[in-house]
């Protein structure tokens, strides 16, 4: 009896080697799935550099004009003026090149997050098991400090933009999933019933009733996704992602207040432009 | 008390509907349909067959009986009304017909084909071809224009854009919404929204229209208007309509035959006469009695505010002025504290003015008066022979309102619908 109790106590007080397990898992993935990781890395890298090439190709002022035009089409002339002034200022303080790099990473991250996130949100809304499984994972991804997964990202994908994009996607994918799910859940049952009554199939219900009904919510998810991606710019710079995060980090190391402010202002401006362009109408 | 009178009017309504006269084919045939929610099914049905009540089954098994042994037939081209209070299972029964709710057991034949045997794809095809549906809360798509809403069913069928646009326009025209195509549903009033719902169901041009309390969410005037509209449409389209309502007035107005439901069971099926005169059990009797009681309108219900009145100090010229401005042939005279004194007619006023007489008192006449709680048929007797409005006076002789002949006649008529 006595021995058994002692055994139980020693078992209960044994430290669970959680950290070791995670390390072992990361090692296992690196050792066995290097090929897959490399392929994924190459794909993401290709997207980022392609977007960057496209954005860097035209003269900066041409690009600003294009952005202003899009802003005008989407939200009106006031935003177009703001775009011209804001991006013009970024160009003036010589932050244009890092801005293009940042923009390319953001666009890639948001694209990946949406391409994965919206279908996951749709599945989550239709399948309660997927809902149960994704819920704790999403909580985990939303609350764990990004610094924690910078290192595994670094080990999987190496130093540079790709790791930055992956870390950003992990950080920013929760809102599109959650808000797509929420939007579909909020679609009136009677509307879906009407769809069924007229003989709509699963896809017709999805594309003609659920997604249009969920659109405001999904748009909010996209907006949140963009904003969260921007908030990762500096952190991603720590694992080698280029762009506006780099001068901010450098200014931190060199106590260069001026440089830090200029780069920070660049991030603020691009954030405001994107938020206004893809945000809710007030 | 009013039981006998309605039939004069109903008869004429029926003759109006008899365009589909001759031998009517059976359109829908439902046999021994059961729907049990949250239960095993078989076990609860056995319990129901043993005569155990719905409440007892809920208590013992936790299962809810939605529909209990429903059997009925609907003929081609008729309006079949399923009526019952909320919770009686009428909406469940309707949804069983196109299997929006999967029945637990029983058979449903539409044009002789048992739809319980259809697989998913066949069922979808069947819904597209056979059933149009109109919903209580309209169920319009808020992000689609009126036109796009009306096109919905056709879009689901995969019809090309041009053709469905044409058909939807035609359906919108049928319900009187031409010119509203580009509006969004939330810009429309409730009655108009339901017309869009109706147009959406008409556009697919199915044989059967399922209507789930389509007018219950509308206010009474609009509701009456929509009922008339539906009857009018019914004359021009070749459709079998199954109509759900909790309102016996509506059931009597629209239905060729009526099924009354209680606790998931159909307690009686019949035409107006059978329902109103041969109540098969207390439940139906109570329903019918209630309806008849509520049908008795009183003076208070149908009176209007006078457009203008004369006061003691008003002379002949004021009287003429007030009558001319309001296009009245006569005007009531009130004394102190709005106490009723009598009526002055336009021709007398004109005559007195022409003769240069001054005293209005001489031409104030008495007319029959009504009390607020007098019934419409009594009012009719009073107003039949006079050509002025009837004053409604309270116990202190104050003028509460006036009743004109047309409103008495209109209400006598609508009472019988």
mmCIF file of C-alpha atoms in Angstrom, chain B residues 55-284:
data_model
loop_
_atom_site.group_PDB
_atom_site.id
_atom_site.type_symbol
_atom_site.label_atom_id
_atom_site.label_comp_id
_atom_site.label_asym_id
_atom_site.label_seq_id
_atom_site.Cartn_x
_atom_site.Cartn_y
_atom_site.Cartn_z
ATOM 1 C CA UNK B 55 -48.650 15.587 -23.898
ATOM 2 C CA UNK B 56 -48.245 12.168 -22.336
ATOM 3 C CA UNK B 57 -45.873 11.094 -25.078
ATOM 4 C CA UNK B 58 -43.786 14.203 -24.545
ATOM 5 C CA UNK B 59 -43.628 13.455 -20.851
ATOM 6 C CA UNK B 60 -42.786 9.775 -21.237
ATOM 7 C CA UNK B 61 -40.392 9.823 -24.178
ATOM 8 C CA UNK B 62 -39.354 13.440 -24.674
ATOM 9 C CA UNK B 63 -40.598 13.257 -28.253
ATOM 10 C CA UNK B 64 -42.843 15.913 -29.754
ATOM 11 C CA UNK B 65 -45.680 14.929 -32.024
ATOM 12 C CA UNK B 66 -45.728 17.305 -34.976
ATOM 13 C CA UNK B 67 -48.270 15.616 -37.216
ATOM 14 C CA UNK B 68 -50.520 12.815 -36.059
ATOM 15 C CA UNK B 69 -52.075 10.559 -38.686
ATOM 16 C CA UNK B 70 -52.947 13.186 -41.260
ATOM 17 C CA UNK B 71 -54.821 12.034 -44.339
ATOM 18 C CA UNK B 72 -56.365 14.291 -46.938
ATOM 19 C CA UNK B 73 -56.743 14.858 -50.628
ATOM 20 C CA UNK B 74 -56.348 18.030 -52.605
ATOM 21 C CA UNK B 75 -58.015 18.337 -55.975
ATOM 22 C CA UNK B 76 -56.429 19.973 -58.932
ATOM 23 C CA UNK B 77 -57.057 23.690 -59.070
ATOM 24 C CA UNK B 78 -58.569 24.112 -55.639
ATOM 25 C CA UNK B 79 -57.526 26.254 -52.720
ATOM 26 C CA UNK B 80 -57.107 23.925 -49.786
ATOM 27 C CA UNK B 81 -56.763 25.706 -46.481
ATOM 28 C CA UNK B 82 -55.150 24.111 -43.449
ATOM 29 C CA UNK B 83 -56.206 25.984 -40.366
ATOM 30 C CA UNK B 84 -55.283 25.761 -36.731
ATOM 31 C CA UNK B 85 -53.852 27.713 -33.849
ATOM 32 C CA UNK B 86 -50.107 28.071 -33.415
ATOM 33 C CA UNK B 87 -48.552 24.789 -32.381
ATOM 34 C CA UNK B 88 -51.270 22.764 -34.044
ATOM 35 C CA UNK B 89 -48.781 21.350 -36.547
ATOM 36 C CA UNK B 90 -50.111 23.064 -39.638
ATOM 37 C CA UNK B 91 -46.775 24.493 -40.749
ATOM 38 C CA UNK B 92 -45.097 21.156 -40.060
ATOM 39 C CA UNK B 93 -47.689 19.401 -42.190
ATOM 40 C CA UNK B 94 -47.141 21.857 -45.028
ATOM 41 C CA UNK B 95 -43.374 21.345 -44.892
ATOM 42 C CA UNK B 96 -43.858 17.600 -44.952
ATOM 43 C CA UNK B 97 -45.517 17.945 -48.345
ATOM 44 C CA UNK B 98 -42.283 19.002 -50.031
ATOM 45 C CA UNK B 99 -40.178 17.226 -47.419
ATOM 46 C CA UNK B 100 -38.565 20.363 -46.073
ATOM 47 C CA UNK B 101 -39.390 18.459 -42.925
ATOM 48 C CA UNK B 102 -38.884 14.744 -43.391
ATOM 49 C CA UNK B 103 -42.072 12.892 -42.400
ATOM 50 C CA UNK B 104 -41.622 10.002 -39.982
ATOM 51 C CA UNK B 105 -44.051 7.775 -41.813
ATOM 52 C CA UNK B 106 -46.923 7.872 -44.257
ATOM 53 C CA UNK B 107 -47.265 8.511 -47.941
ATOM 54 C CA UNK B 108 -47.574 11.675 -49.978
ATOM 55 C CA UNK B 109 -48.642 11.314 -53.582
ATOM 56 C CA UNK B 110 -48.402 14.209 -55.959
ATOM 57 C CA UNK B 111 -49.927 13.460 -59.359
ATOM 58 C CA UNK B 112 -49.897 9.839 -58.288
ATOM 59 C CA UNK B 113 -46.181 9.755 -57.561
ATOM 60 C CA UNK B 114 -45.101 8.949 -54.032
ATOM 61 C CA UNK B 115 -42.596 11.615 -53.137
ATOM 62 C CA UNK B 116 -41.476 9.693 -50.065
ATOM 63 C CA UNK B 117 -39.644 7.386 -52.456
ATOM 64 C CA UNK B 118 -37.617 10.095 -54.148
ATOM 65 C CA UNK B 119 -33.899 10.325 -53.479
ATOM 66 C CA UNK B 120 -32.202 13.637 -52.787
ATOM 67 C CA UNK B 121 -31.618 14.619 -56.393
ATOM 68 C CA UNK B 122 -35.074 13.576 -57.509
ATOM 69 C CA UNK B 123 -36.590 15.452 -54.607
ATOM 70 C CA UNK B 124 -34.746 18.632 -55.575
ATOM 71 C CA UNK B 125 -35.928 18.268 -59.130
ATOM 72 C CA UNK B 126 -39.448 17.692 -57.862
ATOM 73 C CA UNK B 127 -39.383 20.807 -55.717
ATOM 74 C CA UNK B 128 -38.177 22.855 -58.665
ATOM 75 C CA UNK B 129 -40.903 21.591 -60.941
ATOM 76 C CA UNK B 130 -43.886 21.096 -58.658
ATOM 77 C CA UNK B 131 -43.828 23.395 -55.664
ATOM 78 C CA UNK B 132 -43.659 27.137 -55.290
ATOM 79 C CA UNK B 133 -43.600 28.367 -51.725
ATOM 80 C CA UNK B 134 -44.524 31.610 -49.972
ATOM 81 C CA UNK B 135 -43.383 32.248 -46.412
ATOM 82 C CA UNK B 136 -44.874 33.957 -43.404
ATOM 83 C CA UNK B 137 -41.982 36.368 -42.937
ATOM 84 C CA UNK B 138 -41.497 36.704 -46.687
ATOM 85 C CA UNK B 139 -37.982 35.172 -46.666
ATOM 86 C CA UNK B 140 -36.777 37.606 -49.300
ATOM 87 C CA UNK B 141 -33.065 37.884 -49.929
ATOM 88 C CA UNK B 142 -32.115 41.309 -48.589
ATOM 89 C CA UNK B 143 -29.061 41.613 -50.829
ATOM 90 C CA UNK B 144 -31.053 41.000 -54.014
ATOM 91 C CA UNK B 145 -33.246 43.478 -55.836
ATOM 92 C CA UNK B 146 -36.956 42.800 -56.261
ATOM 93 C CA UNK B 147 -36.253 41.526 -59.769
ATOM 94 C CA UNK B 148 -33.429 39.259 -58.609
ATOM 95 C CA UNK B 149 -35.591 37.916 -55.816
ATOM 96 C CA UNK B 150 -38.322 37.050 -58.279
ATOM 97 C CA UNK B 151 -35.738 35.356 -60.486
ATOM 98 C CA UNK B 152 -34.395 33.186 -57.694
ATOM 99 C CA UNK B 153 -36.296 29.975 -58.393
ATOM 100 C CA UNK B 154 -35.547 30.189 -62.107
ATOM 101 C CA UNK B 155 -31.896 30.815 -61.388
ATOM 102 C CA UNK B 156 -31.843 27.663 -59.269
ATOM 103 C CA UNK B 157 -33.307 25.777 -62.226
ATOM 104 C CA UNK B 158 -30.394 27.010 -64.302
ATOM 105 C CA UNK B 159 -32.460 29.042 -66.734
ATOM 106 C CA UNK B 160 -30.499 31.554 -68.821
ATOM 107 C CA UNK B 161 -30.553 35.161 -67.814
ATOM 108 C CA UNK B 162 -32.703 36.590 -70.547
ATOM 109 C CA UNK B 163 -35.513 34.095 -70.193
ATOM 110 C CA UNK B 164 -35.664 34.227 -66.421
ATOM 111 C CA UNK B 165 -35.625 38.003 -66.464
ATOM 112 C CA UNK B 166 -38.633 37.931 -68.766
ATOM 113 C CA UNK B 167 -40.524 35.432 -66.634
ATOM 114 C CA UNK B 168 -39.737 37.262 -63.402
ATOM 115 C CA UNK B 169 -40.922 40.531 -64.914
ATOM 116 C CA UNK B 170 -44.151 38.881 -65.935
ATOM 117 C CA UNK B 171 -44.676 37.505 -62.423
ATOM 118 C CA UNK B 172 -43.950 40.898 -60.879
ATOM 119 C CA UNK B 173 -46.476 42.407 -63.229
ATOM 120 C CA UNK B 174 -49.054 39.836 -62.175
ATOM 121 C CA UNK B 175 -48.738 40.907 -58.560
ATOM 122 C CA UNK B 176 -48.775 44.582 -59.479
ATOM 123 C CA UNK B 177 -45.140 45.372 -58.858
ATOM 124 C CA UNK B 178 -44.044 46.501 -62.303
ATOM 125 C CA UNK B 179 -41.789 49.488 -61.954
ATOM 126 C CA UNK B 180 -40.351 48.291 -58.653
ATOM 127 C CA UNK B 181 -37.853 45.831 -60.138
ATOM 128 C CA UNK B 182 -34.704 47.663 -59.120
ATOM 129 C CA UNK B 183 -35.727 48.382 -55.520
ATOM 130 C CA UNK B 184 -34.297 46.454 -52.599
ATOM 131 C CA UNK B 185 -36.790 44.510 -50.451
ATOM 132 C CA UNK B 186 -36.231 46.639 -47.351
ATOM 133 C CA UNK B 187 -37.406 49.695 -49.272
ATOM 134 C CA UNK B 188 -40.827 48.091 -49.662
ATOM 135 C CA UNK B 189 -43.773 47.892 -47.273
ATOM 136 C CA UNK B 190 -44.748 44.543 -45.768
ATOM 137 C CA UNK B 191 -47.555 43.987 -48.232
ATOM 138 C CA UNK B 192 -45.326 44.733 -51.181
ATOM 139 C CA UNK B 193 -42.591 42.485 -49.830
ATOM 140 C CA UNK B 194 -45.033 39.619 -49.695
ATOM 141 C CA UNK B 195 -46.028 40.363 -53.274
ATOM 142 C CA UNK B 196 -42.378 39.860 -54.177
ATOM 143 C CA UNK B 197 -42.540 36.561 -52.301
ATOM 144 C CA UNK B 198 -45.626 35.649 -54.280
ATOM 145 C CA UNK B 199 -43.991 36.698 -57.549
ATOM 146 C CA UNK B 200 -40.974 34.535 -56.750
ATOM 147 C CA UNK B 201 -43.282 31.560 -56.350
ATOM 148 C CA UNK B 202 -45.343 32.422 -59.444
ATOM 149 C CA UNK B 203 -42.271 32.906 -61.625
ATOM 150 C CA UNK B 204 -41.255 29.248 -61.407
ATOM 151 C CA UNK B 205 -44.712 28.372 -62.701
ATOM 152 C CA UNK B 206 -45.208 25.228 -60.648
ATOM 153 C CA UNK B 207 -48.531 23.386 -60.382
ATOM 154 C CA UNK B 208 -48.727 23.719 -56.621
ATOM 155 C CA UNK B 209 -48.345 26.801 -54.464
ATOM 156 C CA UNK B 210 -47.581 26.207 -50.794
ATOM 157 C CA UNK B 211 -48.428 29.258 -48.749
ATOM 158 C CA UNK B 212 -47.384 29.285 -45.110
ATOM 159 C CA UNK B 213 -49.428 31.956 -43.323
ATOM 160 C CA UNK B 214 -48.430 34.398 -46.029
ATOM 161 C CA UNK B 215 -50.620 37.253 -44.841
ATOM 162 C CA UNK B 216 -50.394 36.811 -41.072
ATOM 163 C CA UNK B 217 -47.607 39.324 -40.668
ATOM 164 C CA UNK B 218 -49.546 42.037 -42.495
ATOM 165 C CA UNK B 219 -51.870 44.585 -40.955
ATOM 166 C CA UNK B 220 -55.606 44.007 -41.479
ATOM 167 C CA UNK B 221 -56.253 46.371 -44.380
ATOM 168 C CA UNK B 222 -53.237 45.172 -46.353
ATOM 169 C CA UNK B 223 -54.180 41.609 -45.488
ATOM 170 C CA UNK B 224 -57.637 41.995 -46.978
ATOM 171 C CA UNK B 225 -56.112 43.598 -50.015
ATOM 172 C CA UNK B 226 -53.695 40.710 -50.468
ATOM 173 C CA UNK B 227 -56.479 38.150 -50.073
ATOM 174 C CA UNK B 228 -58.417 39.874 -52.820
ATOM 175 C CA UNK B 229 -55.292 40.012 -54.941
ATOM 176 C CA UNK B 230 -54.726 36.302 -54.442
ATOM 177 C CA UNK B 231 -58.309 35.414 -55.392
ATOM 178 C CA UNK B 232 -57.999 37.651 -58.405
ATOM 179 C CA UNK B 233 -54.760 35.964 -59.436
ATOM 180 C CA UNK B 234 -56.238 32.556 -58.788
ATOM 181 C CA UNK B 235 -58.800 33.287 -61.462
ATOM 182 C CA UNK B 236 -56.066 33.747 -64.022
ATOM 183 C CA UNK B 237 -53.595 31.064 -63.126
ATOM 184 C CA UNK B 238 -53.991 27.356 -63.182
ATOM 185 C CA UNK B 239 -52.703 26.339 -59.803
ATOM 186 C CA UNK B 240 -53.469 24.213 -56.823
ATOM 187 C CA UNK B 241 -52.966 26.228 -53.667
ATOM 188 C CA UNK B 242 -52.387 24.898 -50.183
ATOM 189 C CA UNK B 243 -52.817 27.752 -47.791
ATOM 190 C CA UNK B 244 -52.003 27.802 -44.093
ATOM 191 C CA UNK B 245 -53.681 30.219 -41.725
ATOM 192 C CA UNK B 246 -54.734 30.621 -38.129
ATOM 193 C CA UNK B 247 -57.561 32.927 -39.111
ATOM 194 C CA UNK B 248 -60.930 31.328 -39.866
ATOM 195 C CA UNK B 249 -62.141 34.457 -41.630
ATOM 196 C CA UNK B 250 -59.247 34.108 -44.021
ATOM 197 C CA UNK B 251 -59.847 30.380 -44.356
ATOM 198 C CA UNK B 252 -63.496 30.953 -45.237
ATOM 199 C CA UNK B 253 -62.685 33.704 -47.669
ATOM 200 C CA UNK B 254 -60.037 31.816 -49.598
ATOM 201 C CA UNK B 255 -60.613 28.133 -49.138
ATOM 202 C CA UNK B 256 -62.622 25.802 -51.325
ATOM 203 C CA UNK B 257 -62.148 23.283 -48.567
ATOM 204 C CA UNK B 258 -60.759 23.681 -45.109
ATOM 205 C CA UNK B 259 -58.918 21.271 -42.843
ATOM 206 C CA UNK B 260 -58.881 22.185 -39.184
ATOM 207 C CA UNK B 261 -55.926 20.951 -37.145
ATOM 208 C CA UNK B 262 -55.433 20.519 -33.432
ATOM 209 C CA UNK B 263 -52.465 18.965 -31.645
ATOM 210 C CA UNK B 264 -51.085 17.635 -34.905
ATOM 211 C CA UNK B 265 -54.319 15.966 -35.886
ATOM 212 C CA UNK B 266 -56.753 16.961 -38.581
ATOM 213 C CA UNK B 267 -60.030 17.204 -36.671
ATOM 214 C CA UNK B 268 -62.297 18.117 -39.572
ATOM 215 C CA UNK B 269 -62.171 18.613 -43.305
ATOM 216 C CA UNK B 270 -64.986 20.211 -45.206
ATOM 217 C CA UNK B 271 -66.267 23.123 -47.221
ATOM 218 C CA UNK B 272 -67.521 26.307 -45.575
ATOM 219 C CA UNK B 273 -70.960 25.027 -44.936
ATOM 220 C CA UNK B 274 -69.811 21.824 -43.305
ATOM 221 C CA UNK B 275 -67.328 23.646 -41.127
ATOM 222 C CA UNK B 276 -69.717 26.361 -40.028
ATOM 223 C CA UNK B 277 -72.857 24.302 -39.489
ATOM 224 C CA UNK B 278 -71.642 20.793 -38.752
ATOM 225 C CA UNK B 279 -68.816 21.221 -36.325
ATOM 226 C CA UNK B 280 -67.602 17.700 -35.759
ATOM 227 C CA UNK B 281 -66.349 18.327 -32.256
ATOM 228 C CA UNK B 282 -66.192 20.965 -29.566
ATOM 229 C CA UNK B 283 -62.911 22.345 -30.757
ATOM 230 C CA UNK B 284 -64.249 23.232 -34.176
#
